[in-house]
Coordinates of C-alpha atoms in Angstrom, one line a residue:
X1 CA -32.8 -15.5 -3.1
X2 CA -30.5 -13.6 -5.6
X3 CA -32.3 -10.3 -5.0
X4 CA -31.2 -10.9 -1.5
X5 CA -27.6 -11.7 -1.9
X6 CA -27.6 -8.8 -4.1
X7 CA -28.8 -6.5 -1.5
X8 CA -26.7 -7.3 1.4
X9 CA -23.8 -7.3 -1.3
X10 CA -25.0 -3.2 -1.4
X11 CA -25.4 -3.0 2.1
X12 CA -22.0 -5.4 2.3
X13 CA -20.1 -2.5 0.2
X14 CA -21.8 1.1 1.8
X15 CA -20.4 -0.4 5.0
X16 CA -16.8 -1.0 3.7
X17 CA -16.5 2.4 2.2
X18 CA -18.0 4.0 5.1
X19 CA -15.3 2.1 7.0
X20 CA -12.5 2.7 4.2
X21 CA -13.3 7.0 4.9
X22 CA -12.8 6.7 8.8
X23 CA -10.0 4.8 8.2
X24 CA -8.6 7.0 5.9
X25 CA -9.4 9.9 8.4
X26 CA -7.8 8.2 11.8
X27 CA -4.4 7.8 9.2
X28 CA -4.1 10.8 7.8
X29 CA -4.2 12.7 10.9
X30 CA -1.9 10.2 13.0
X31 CA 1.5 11.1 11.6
X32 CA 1.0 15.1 11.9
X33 CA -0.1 15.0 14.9
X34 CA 2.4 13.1 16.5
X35 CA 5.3 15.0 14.9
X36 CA 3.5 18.4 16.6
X37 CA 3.3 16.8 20.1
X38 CA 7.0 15.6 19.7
X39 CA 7.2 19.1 18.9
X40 CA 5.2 20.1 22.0
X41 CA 7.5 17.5 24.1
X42 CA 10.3 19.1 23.0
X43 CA 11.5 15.1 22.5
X44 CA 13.9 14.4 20.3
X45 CA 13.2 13.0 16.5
X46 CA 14.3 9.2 17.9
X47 CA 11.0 9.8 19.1
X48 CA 9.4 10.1 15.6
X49 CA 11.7 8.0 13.5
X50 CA 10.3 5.3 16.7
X51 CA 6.3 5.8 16.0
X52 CA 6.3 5.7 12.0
X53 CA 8.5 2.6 12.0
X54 CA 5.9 1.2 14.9
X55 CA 3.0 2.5 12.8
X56 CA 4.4 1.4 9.0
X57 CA 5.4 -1.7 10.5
X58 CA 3.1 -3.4 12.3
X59 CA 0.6 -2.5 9.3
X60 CA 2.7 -5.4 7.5
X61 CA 2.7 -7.4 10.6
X62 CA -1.1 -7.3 10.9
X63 CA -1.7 -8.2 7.1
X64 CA 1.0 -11.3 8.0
X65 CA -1.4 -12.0 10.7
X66 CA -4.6 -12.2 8.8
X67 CA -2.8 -14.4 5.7
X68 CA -2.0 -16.7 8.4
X69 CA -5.6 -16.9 9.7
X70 CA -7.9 -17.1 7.3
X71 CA -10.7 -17.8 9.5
X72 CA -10.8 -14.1 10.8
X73 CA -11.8 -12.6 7.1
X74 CA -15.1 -14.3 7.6
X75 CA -16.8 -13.5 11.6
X76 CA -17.7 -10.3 12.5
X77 CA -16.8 -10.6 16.1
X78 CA -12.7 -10.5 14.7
X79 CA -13.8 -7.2 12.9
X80 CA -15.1 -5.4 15.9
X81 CA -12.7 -7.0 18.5
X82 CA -10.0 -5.0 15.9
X83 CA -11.7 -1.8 16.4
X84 CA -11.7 -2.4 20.0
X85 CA -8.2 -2.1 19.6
X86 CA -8.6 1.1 17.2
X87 CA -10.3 3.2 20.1
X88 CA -7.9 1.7 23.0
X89 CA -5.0 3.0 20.5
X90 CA -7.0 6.2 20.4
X91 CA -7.4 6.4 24.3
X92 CA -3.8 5.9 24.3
X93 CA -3.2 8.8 22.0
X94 CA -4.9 11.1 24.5
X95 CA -4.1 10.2 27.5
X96 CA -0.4 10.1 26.5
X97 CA -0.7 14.6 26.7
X98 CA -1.4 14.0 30.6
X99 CA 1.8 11.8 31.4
X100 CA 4.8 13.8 31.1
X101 CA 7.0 13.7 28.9
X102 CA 9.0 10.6 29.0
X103 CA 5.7 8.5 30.1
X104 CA 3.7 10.5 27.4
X105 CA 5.8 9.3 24.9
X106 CA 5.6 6.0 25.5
X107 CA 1.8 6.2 25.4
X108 CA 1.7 7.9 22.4
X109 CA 4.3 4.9 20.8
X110 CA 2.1 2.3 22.4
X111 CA -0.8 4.1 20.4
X112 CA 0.5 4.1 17.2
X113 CA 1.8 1.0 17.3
X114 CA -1.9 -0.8 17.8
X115 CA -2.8 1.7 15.5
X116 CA -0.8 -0.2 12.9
X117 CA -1.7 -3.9 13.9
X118 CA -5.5 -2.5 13.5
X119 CA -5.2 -0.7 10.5
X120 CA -3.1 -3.6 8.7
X121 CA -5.4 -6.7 10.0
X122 CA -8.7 -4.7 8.6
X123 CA -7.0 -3.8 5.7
X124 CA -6.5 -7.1 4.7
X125 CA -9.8 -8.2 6.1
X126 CA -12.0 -6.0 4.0
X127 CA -9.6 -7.1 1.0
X128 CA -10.7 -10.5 1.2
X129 CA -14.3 -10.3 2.1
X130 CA -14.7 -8.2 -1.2
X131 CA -12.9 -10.8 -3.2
X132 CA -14.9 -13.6 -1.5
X133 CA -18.4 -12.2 -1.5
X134 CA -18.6 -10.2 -4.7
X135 CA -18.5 -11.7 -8.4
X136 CA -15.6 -11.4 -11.0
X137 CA -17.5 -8.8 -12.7
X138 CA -18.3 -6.7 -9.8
X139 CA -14.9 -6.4 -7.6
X140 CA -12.8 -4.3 -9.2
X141 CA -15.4 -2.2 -9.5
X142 CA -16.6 -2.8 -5.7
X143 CA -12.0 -2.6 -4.8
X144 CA -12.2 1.3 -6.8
X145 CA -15.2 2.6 -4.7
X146 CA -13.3 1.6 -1.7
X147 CA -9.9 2.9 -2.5
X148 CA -11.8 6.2 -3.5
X149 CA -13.4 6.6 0.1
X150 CA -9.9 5.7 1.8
X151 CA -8.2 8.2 -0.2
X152 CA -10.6 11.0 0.4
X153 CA -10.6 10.0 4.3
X154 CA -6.4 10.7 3.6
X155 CA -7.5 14.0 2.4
X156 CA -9.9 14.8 4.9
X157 CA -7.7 13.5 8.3
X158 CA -4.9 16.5 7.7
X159 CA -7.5 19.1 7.2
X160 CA -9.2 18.2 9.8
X161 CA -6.2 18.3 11.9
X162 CA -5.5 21.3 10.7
X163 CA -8.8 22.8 11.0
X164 CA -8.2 21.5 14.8
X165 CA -5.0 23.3 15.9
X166 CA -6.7 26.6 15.4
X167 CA -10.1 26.3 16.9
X168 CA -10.2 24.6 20.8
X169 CA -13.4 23.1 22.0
X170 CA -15.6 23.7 25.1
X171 CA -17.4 20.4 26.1
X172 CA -19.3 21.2 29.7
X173 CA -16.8 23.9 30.3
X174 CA -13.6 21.4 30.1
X175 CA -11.3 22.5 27.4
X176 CA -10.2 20.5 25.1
X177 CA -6.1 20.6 24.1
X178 CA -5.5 21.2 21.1
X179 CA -2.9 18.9 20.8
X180 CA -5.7 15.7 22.2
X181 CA -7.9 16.6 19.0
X182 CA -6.5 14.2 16.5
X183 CA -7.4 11.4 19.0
X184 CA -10.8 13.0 20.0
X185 CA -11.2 12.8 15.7
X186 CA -10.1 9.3 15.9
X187 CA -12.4 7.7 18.9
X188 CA -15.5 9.3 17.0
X189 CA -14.3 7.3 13.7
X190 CA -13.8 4.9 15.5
X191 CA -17.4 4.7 17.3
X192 CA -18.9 5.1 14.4
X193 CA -17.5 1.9 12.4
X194 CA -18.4 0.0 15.9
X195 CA -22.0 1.0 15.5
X196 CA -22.1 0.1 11.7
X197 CA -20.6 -3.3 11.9
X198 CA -23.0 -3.6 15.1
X199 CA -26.4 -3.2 13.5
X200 CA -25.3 -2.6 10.0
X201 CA -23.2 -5.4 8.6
X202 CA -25.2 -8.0 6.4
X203 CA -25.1 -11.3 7.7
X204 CA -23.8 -13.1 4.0
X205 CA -23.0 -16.2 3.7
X206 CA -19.6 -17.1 1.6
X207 CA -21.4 -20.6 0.3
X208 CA -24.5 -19.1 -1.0
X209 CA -22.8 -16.9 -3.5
X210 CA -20.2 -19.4 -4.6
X211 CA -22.9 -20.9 -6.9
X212 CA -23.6 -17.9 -8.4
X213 CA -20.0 -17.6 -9.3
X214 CA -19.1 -21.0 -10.8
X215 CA -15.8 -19.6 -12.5
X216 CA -14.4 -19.1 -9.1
X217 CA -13.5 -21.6 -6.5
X218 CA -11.9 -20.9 -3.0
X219 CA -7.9 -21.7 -4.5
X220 CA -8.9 -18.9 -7.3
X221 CA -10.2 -16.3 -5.1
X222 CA -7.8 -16.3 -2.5
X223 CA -4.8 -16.4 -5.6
X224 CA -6.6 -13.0 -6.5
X225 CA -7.3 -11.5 -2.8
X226 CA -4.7 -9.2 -3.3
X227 CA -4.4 -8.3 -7.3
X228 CA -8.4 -8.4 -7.8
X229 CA -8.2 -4.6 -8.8
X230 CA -6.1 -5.7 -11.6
X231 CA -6.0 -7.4 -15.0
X232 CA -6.4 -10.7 -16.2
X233 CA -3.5 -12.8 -13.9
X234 CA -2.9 -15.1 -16.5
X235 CA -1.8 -12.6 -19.0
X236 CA 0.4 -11.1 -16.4
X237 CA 1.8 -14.6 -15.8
X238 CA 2.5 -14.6 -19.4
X239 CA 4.7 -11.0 -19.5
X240 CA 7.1 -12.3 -16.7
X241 CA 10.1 -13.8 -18.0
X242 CA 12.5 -16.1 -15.8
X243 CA 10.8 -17.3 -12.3
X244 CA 13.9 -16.8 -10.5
X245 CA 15.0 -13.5 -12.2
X246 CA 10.9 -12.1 -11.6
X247 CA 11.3 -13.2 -8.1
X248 CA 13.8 -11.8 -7.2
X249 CA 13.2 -8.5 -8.9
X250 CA 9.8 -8.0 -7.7
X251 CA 10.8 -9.2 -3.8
X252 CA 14.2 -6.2 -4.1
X253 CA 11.5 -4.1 -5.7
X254 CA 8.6 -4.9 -2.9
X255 CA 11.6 -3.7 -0.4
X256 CA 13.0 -1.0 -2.2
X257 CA 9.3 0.8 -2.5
X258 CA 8.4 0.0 0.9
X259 CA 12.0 1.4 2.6
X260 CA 11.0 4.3 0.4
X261 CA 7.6 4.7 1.2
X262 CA 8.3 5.0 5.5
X263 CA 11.5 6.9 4.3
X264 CA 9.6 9.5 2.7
X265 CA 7.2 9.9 5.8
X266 CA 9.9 10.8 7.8
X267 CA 11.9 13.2 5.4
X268 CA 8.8 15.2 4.9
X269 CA 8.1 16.8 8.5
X270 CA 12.0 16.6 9.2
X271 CA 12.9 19.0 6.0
X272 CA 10.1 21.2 6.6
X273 CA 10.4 21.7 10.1
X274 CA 14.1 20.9 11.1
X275 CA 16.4 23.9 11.8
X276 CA 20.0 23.8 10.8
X277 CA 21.6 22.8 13.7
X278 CA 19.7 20.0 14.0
X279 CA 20.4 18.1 10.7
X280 CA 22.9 18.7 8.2
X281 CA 20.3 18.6 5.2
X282 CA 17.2 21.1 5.4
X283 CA 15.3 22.3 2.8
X284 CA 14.6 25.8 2.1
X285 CA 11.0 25.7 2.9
X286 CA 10.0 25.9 5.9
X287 CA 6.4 25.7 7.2
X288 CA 4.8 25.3 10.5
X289 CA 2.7 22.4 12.0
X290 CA -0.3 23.9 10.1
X291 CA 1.4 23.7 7.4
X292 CA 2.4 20.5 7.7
X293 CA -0.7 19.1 7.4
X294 CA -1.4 20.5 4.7
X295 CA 1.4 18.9 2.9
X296 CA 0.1 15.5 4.0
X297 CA -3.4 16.1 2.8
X298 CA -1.7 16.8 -0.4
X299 CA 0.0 13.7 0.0
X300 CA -3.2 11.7 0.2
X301 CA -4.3 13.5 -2.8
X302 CA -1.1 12.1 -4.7
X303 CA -1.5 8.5 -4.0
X304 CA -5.2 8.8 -4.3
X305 CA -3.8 9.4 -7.8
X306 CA -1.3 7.1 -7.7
X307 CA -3.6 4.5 -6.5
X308 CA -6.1 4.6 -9.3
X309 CA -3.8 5.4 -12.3
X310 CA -2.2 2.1 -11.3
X311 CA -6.1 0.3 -11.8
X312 CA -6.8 2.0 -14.7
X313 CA -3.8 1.5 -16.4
X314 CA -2.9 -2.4 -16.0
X315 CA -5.3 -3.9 -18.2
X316 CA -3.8 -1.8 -21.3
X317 CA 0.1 -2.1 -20.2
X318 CA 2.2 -4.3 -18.9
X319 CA 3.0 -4.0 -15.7
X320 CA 6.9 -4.1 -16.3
X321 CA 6.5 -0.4 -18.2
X322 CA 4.4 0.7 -15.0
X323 CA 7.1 -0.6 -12.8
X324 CA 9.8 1.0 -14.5
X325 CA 8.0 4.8 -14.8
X326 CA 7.7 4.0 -10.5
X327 CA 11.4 3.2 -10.4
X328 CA 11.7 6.5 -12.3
X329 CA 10.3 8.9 -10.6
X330 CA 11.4 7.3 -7.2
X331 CA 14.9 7.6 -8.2
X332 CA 14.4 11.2 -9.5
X333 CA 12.7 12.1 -6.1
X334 CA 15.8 10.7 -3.8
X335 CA 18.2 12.2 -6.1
X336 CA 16.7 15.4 -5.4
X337 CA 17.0 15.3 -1.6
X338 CA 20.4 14.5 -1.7
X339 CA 22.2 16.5 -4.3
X340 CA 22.6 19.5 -2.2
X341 CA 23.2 20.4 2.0
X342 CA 20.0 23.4 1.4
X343 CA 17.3 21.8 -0.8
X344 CA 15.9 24.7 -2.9
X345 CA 12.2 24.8 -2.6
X346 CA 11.1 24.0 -6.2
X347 CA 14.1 20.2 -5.9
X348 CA 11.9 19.5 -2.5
X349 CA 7.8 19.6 -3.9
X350 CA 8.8 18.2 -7.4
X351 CA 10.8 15.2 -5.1
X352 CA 7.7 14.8 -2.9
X353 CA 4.7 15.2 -5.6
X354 CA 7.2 12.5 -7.6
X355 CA 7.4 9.9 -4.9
X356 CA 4.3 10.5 -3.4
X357 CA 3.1 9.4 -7.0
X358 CA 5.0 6.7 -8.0
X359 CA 5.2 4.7 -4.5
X360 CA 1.5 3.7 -4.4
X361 CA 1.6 3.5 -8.2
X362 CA 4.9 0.9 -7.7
X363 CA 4.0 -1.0 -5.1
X364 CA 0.4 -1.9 -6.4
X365 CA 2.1 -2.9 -10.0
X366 CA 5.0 -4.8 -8.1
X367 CA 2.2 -7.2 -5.8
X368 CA 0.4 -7.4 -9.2
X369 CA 3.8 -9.2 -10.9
X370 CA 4.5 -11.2 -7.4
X371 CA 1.4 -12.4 -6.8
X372 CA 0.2 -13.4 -9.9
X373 CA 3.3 -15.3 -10.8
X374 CA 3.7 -17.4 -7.4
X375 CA -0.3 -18.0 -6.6
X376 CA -1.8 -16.7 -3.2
X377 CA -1.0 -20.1 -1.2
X378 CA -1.2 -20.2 2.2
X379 CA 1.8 -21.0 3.9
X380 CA 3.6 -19.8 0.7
X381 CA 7.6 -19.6 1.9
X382 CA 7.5 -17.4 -1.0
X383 CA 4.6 -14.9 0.1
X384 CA 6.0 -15.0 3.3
X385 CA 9.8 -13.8 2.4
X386 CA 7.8 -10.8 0.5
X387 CA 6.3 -9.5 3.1
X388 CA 9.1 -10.0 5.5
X389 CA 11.0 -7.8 3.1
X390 CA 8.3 -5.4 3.5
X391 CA 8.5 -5.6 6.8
X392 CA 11.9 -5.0 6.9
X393 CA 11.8 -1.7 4.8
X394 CA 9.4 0.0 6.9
X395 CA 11.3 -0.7 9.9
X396 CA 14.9 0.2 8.4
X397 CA 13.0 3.3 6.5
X398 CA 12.3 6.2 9.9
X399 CA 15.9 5.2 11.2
X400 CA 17.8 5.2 7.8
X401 CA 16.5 8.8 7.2
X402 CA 17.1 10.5 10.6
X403 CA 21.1 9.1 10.8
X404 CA 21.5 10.0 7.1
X405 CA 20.3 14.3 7.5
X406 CA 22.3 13.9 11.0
X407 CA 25.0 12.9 9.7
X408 CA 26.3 12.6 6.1
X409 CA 22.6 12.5 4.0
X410 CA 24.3 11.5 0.5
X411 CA 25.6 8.4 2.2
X412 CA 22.4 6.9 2.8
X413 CA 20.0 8.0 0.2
X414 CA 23.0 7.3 -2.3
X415 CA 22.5 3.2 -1.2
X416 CA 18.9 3.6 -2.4
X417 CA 19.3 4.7 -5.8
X418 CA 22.4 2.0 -6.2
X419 CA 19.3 -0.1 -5.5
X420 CA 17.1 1.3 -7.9
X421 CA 19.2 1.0 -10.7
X422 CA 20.2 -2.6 -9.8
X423 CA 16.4 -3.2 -10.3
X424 CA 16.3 -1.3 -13.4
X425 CA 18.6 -3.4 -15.0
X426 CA 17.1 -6.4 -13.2
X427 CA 14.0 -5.4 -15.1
X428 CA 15.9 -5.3 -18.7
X429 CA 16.8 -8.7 -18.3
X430 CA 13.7 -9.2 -17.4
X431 CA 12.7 -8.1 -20.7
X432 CA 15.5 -9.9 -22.6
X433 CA 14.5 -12.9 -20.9
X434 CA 10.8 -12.6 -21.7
X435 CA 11.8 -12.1 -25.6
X436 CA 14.1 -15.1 -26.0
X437 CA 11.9 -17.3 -23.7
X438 CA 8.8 -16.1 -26.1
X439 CA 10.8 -17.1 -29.3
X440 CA 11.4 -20.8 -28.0
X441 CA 7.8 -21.0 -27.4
X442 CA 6.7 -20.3 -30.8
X443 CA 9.3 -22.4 -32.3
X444 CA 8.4 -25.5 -29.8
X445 CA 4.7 -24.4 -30.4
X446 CA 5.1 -24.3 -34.1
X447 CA 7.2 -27.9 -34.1
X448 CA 4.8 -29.4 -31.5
X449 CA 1.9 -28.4 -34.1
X450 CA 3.3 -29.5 -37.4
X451 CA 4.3 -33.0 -36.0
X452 CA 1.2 -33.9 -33.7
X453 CA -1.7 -32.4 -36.4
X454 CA -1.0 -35.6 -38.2
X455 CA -2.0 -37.5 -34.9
X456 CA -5.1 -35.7 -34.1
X457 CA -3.9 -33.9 -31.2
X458 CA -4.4 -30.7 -33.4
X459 CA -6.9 -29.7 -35.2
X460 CA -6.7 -27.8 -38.4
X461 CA -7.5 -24.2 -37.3
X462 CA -5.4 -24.7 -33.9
X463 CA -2.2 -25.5 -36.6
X464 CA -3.0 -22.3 -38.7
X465 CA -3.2 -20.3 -36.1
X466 CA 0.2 -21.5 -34.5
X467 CA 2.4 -21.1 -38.3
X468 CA 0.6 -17.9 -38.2
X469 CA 1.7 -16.6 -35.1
X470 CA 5.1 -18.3 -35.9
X471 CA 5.8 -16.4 -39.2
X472 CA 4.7 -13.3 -38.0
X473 CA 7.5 -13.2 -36.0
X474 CA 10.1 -14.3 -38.4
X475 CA 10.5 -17.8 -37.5
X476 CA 10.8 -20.6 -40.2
X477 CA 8.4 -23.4 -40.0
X478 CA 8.0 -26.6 -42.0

């Protein structure tokens, strides 16, 4: 029976990763593509500022979706009926070329935004099923082979893309546009997780492997659903200092990174292909669509990176230091897009490569710290409010960014690192807190040992260990 579980654990995982690359794929060529048929349109950039705050989103909005239905992590039929909606979105995308311009890009909208419902709902999905069906021992490393194959699929979409807008296809002497490629790309992807989760998926059972893993109950693994890739929770719950103060730091960071994060996907196209008279801000490089995709692939290199520093390094720092290097780098990248009108070439790649670091880097530290503090309770007011915030960045993000290069660019960006150096020092007095909040402890601790030993509620070596740990940190005992 184990040998079993085990292999349709195997069979479980090949099918998430495979999933996890075509996904990766169908996003990374989305948002280059549609900023070369707004391009092609000759639309305005309302246009694009509109589909990357439909596509960033609804991602949120679909993850809201799933945390409020539970049931859907767990039956197939919810997994496919999702990609359904990938290769409608996808058919969208397409047919949008064919309509004209204003109907066009209202197809192409509709597109992206089921595109982010889909990708956000399977997202969380997969998430789940990895932290329900797999062991302690075996999900982070079961959560890193994923990531991996999502990040190379981000790698892979752009080139792809690119490798597209210079070669047109024949198919029984109809030509293919160049421009319908990405969404040709996409409805092959897409087929292909159909068929896999059609014939392919194991058909496990979420009771039979609870009794292999005693230490975990339902409560624990859903608590963990999102942090799983990272370090003991209760030693995280241990470096947070005041509740209040950590919530609150965490939720303004959650928004902050996300704001930042559809921000950035918007600035990167609009610098590199934006003339002067369009937007007050432009940036000295300037590449075509080609290039463009490149710079995305690169992109998907970076939070690949991003991604699995943040893993690797958790279980040996604390996740306030890796928060604060995010908060860093972030406010070094927006500093650079706004201290001058002409953004010198070397100011714009070290701004990019910096955030395009630090957002996946901050964002998977900051859930980390929220997370493990509150629980993962259903229904959480708490968990909710987060991801409302989140929501609320990636909508404000694409429209923030287009008025502020339209208009007066220092304004805007200028609010943003106000914000990050309010979390900064939000994240000091974090610290402080932590410290004086520690020293109590170990006073109470070493009081609460002293006087109750004599009652039995102590034992000897428990006592020890407490003065110990008390004097070690300077603190008189009796």
């Amino acid at each position: 029976m184990s040998q079993d579980i085990s292999k349709e654990q195997h069979r479980l995982l090949h099918i998430l990763q495979l999933n996890n690359l075509l996904k990766g794929i169908c996003l990374g060529v989305i948002v280059p593509a549609l900023w070369y048929n707004i391009l092609a349109l000759q639309a305005t950039s309302s246009w694009f500022q509109l589909g990357v705050a439909a596509l960033e989103s609804l991602q949120i909005i679909g993850k809201l979706m799933v945390f409020m239905n539970r049931q859907w992590c767990f039956s197939k039929k919810v997994y496919i009926s999702f990609l359904f909606v990938a290769l409608l979105a996808s058919c969208l995308y397409c047919v949008g070329f064919h309509l004209g311009n204003f109907y066009g890009l209202c197809a192409f909208s509709a597109s992206l935004a089921l595109h982010g419902i889909w990708i956000g709902c399977v997202s969380k999905i997969e998430i789940i099923c990895v932290n329900s069906y797999y062991v302690k021992t075996k999900r982070e490393q079961a959560t890193k082979s994923i990531k991996l194959y999502k990040g190379i699929g981000l790698i892979l979409g752009p080139l792809l893309g690119f490798a597209g807008s210079y070669y047109s296809l024949t198919v029984s002497g109809y030509l293919i546009d160049v421009g319908t490629i990405p969404g040709y790309i996409q409805i092959i992807c897409v087929l292909i997780m159909i068929i896999a989760m059609l014939f392919f998926y194991p058909s496990i059972r979420l009771e039979n492997l609870n009794s292999k893993d005693k230490g975990t109950d339902h409560a624990e693994t859903f608590r963990h659903e999102t942090i799983t890739s990272y370090s003991n929770s209760e030693k995280i719950v241990n470096q947070v200092g005041n509740w209040h103060l950590a919530i609150f730091t965490v939720m303004l960071l959650g928004f902050i990174f996300y704001l930042s994060k559809s921000l950035k996907k918007v600035a990167l196209p609009i610098l590199l292909l934006a003339t002067p008279h369009e937007f007050k801000c432009v940036s000295e490089l300037s590449l075509s669509v080609d290039g463009v995709y490149i710079a995305f692939a690169i992109e998907g290199f970076l939070d690949t990176i991003g991604s699995f520093l943040s893993y690797n390094l958790n279980p040996v720092v604390d996740n306030r230091y890796l928060v604060f290097i995010a908060v860093i780098f972030i406010g070094v990248g927006q500093a650079l897009m706004i201290w001058t009108s002409i953004i010198p070439t070397w100011a714009f790649i070290v701004s990019m490569v910096l955030q395009s670091f630090a957002l996946p880097f901050g964002l998977g530290n900051t859930e980390c710290l929220f997370y493990s503090k509150i629980g993962y309770r259903p229904g959480s007011e708490y968990t909710v409010s987060y991801m409302m915030l989140e929501l609320l960045g990636s909508l404000i993000g694409p429209f923030w960014t287009v008025q502020a290069y339209e208009i007066k660019c220092e304004l805007c960006f200028t609010f943003i690192l106000i914000w990050l150096c309010f979390a900064f020092l939000l994240l000091i007095a974090s610290f402080t807190a932590l410290a004086y909040e520690k020293k109590k402890d170990l006073v109470r601790a070493s009081m609460m040992g002293l006087n109750q030993s004599q009652s039995g509620l102590y034992n000897r070596s428990q006592v020890i260990e407490m003065k110990d740990a008390a004097k070690g940190k300077g603190i008189k005992t009796l």
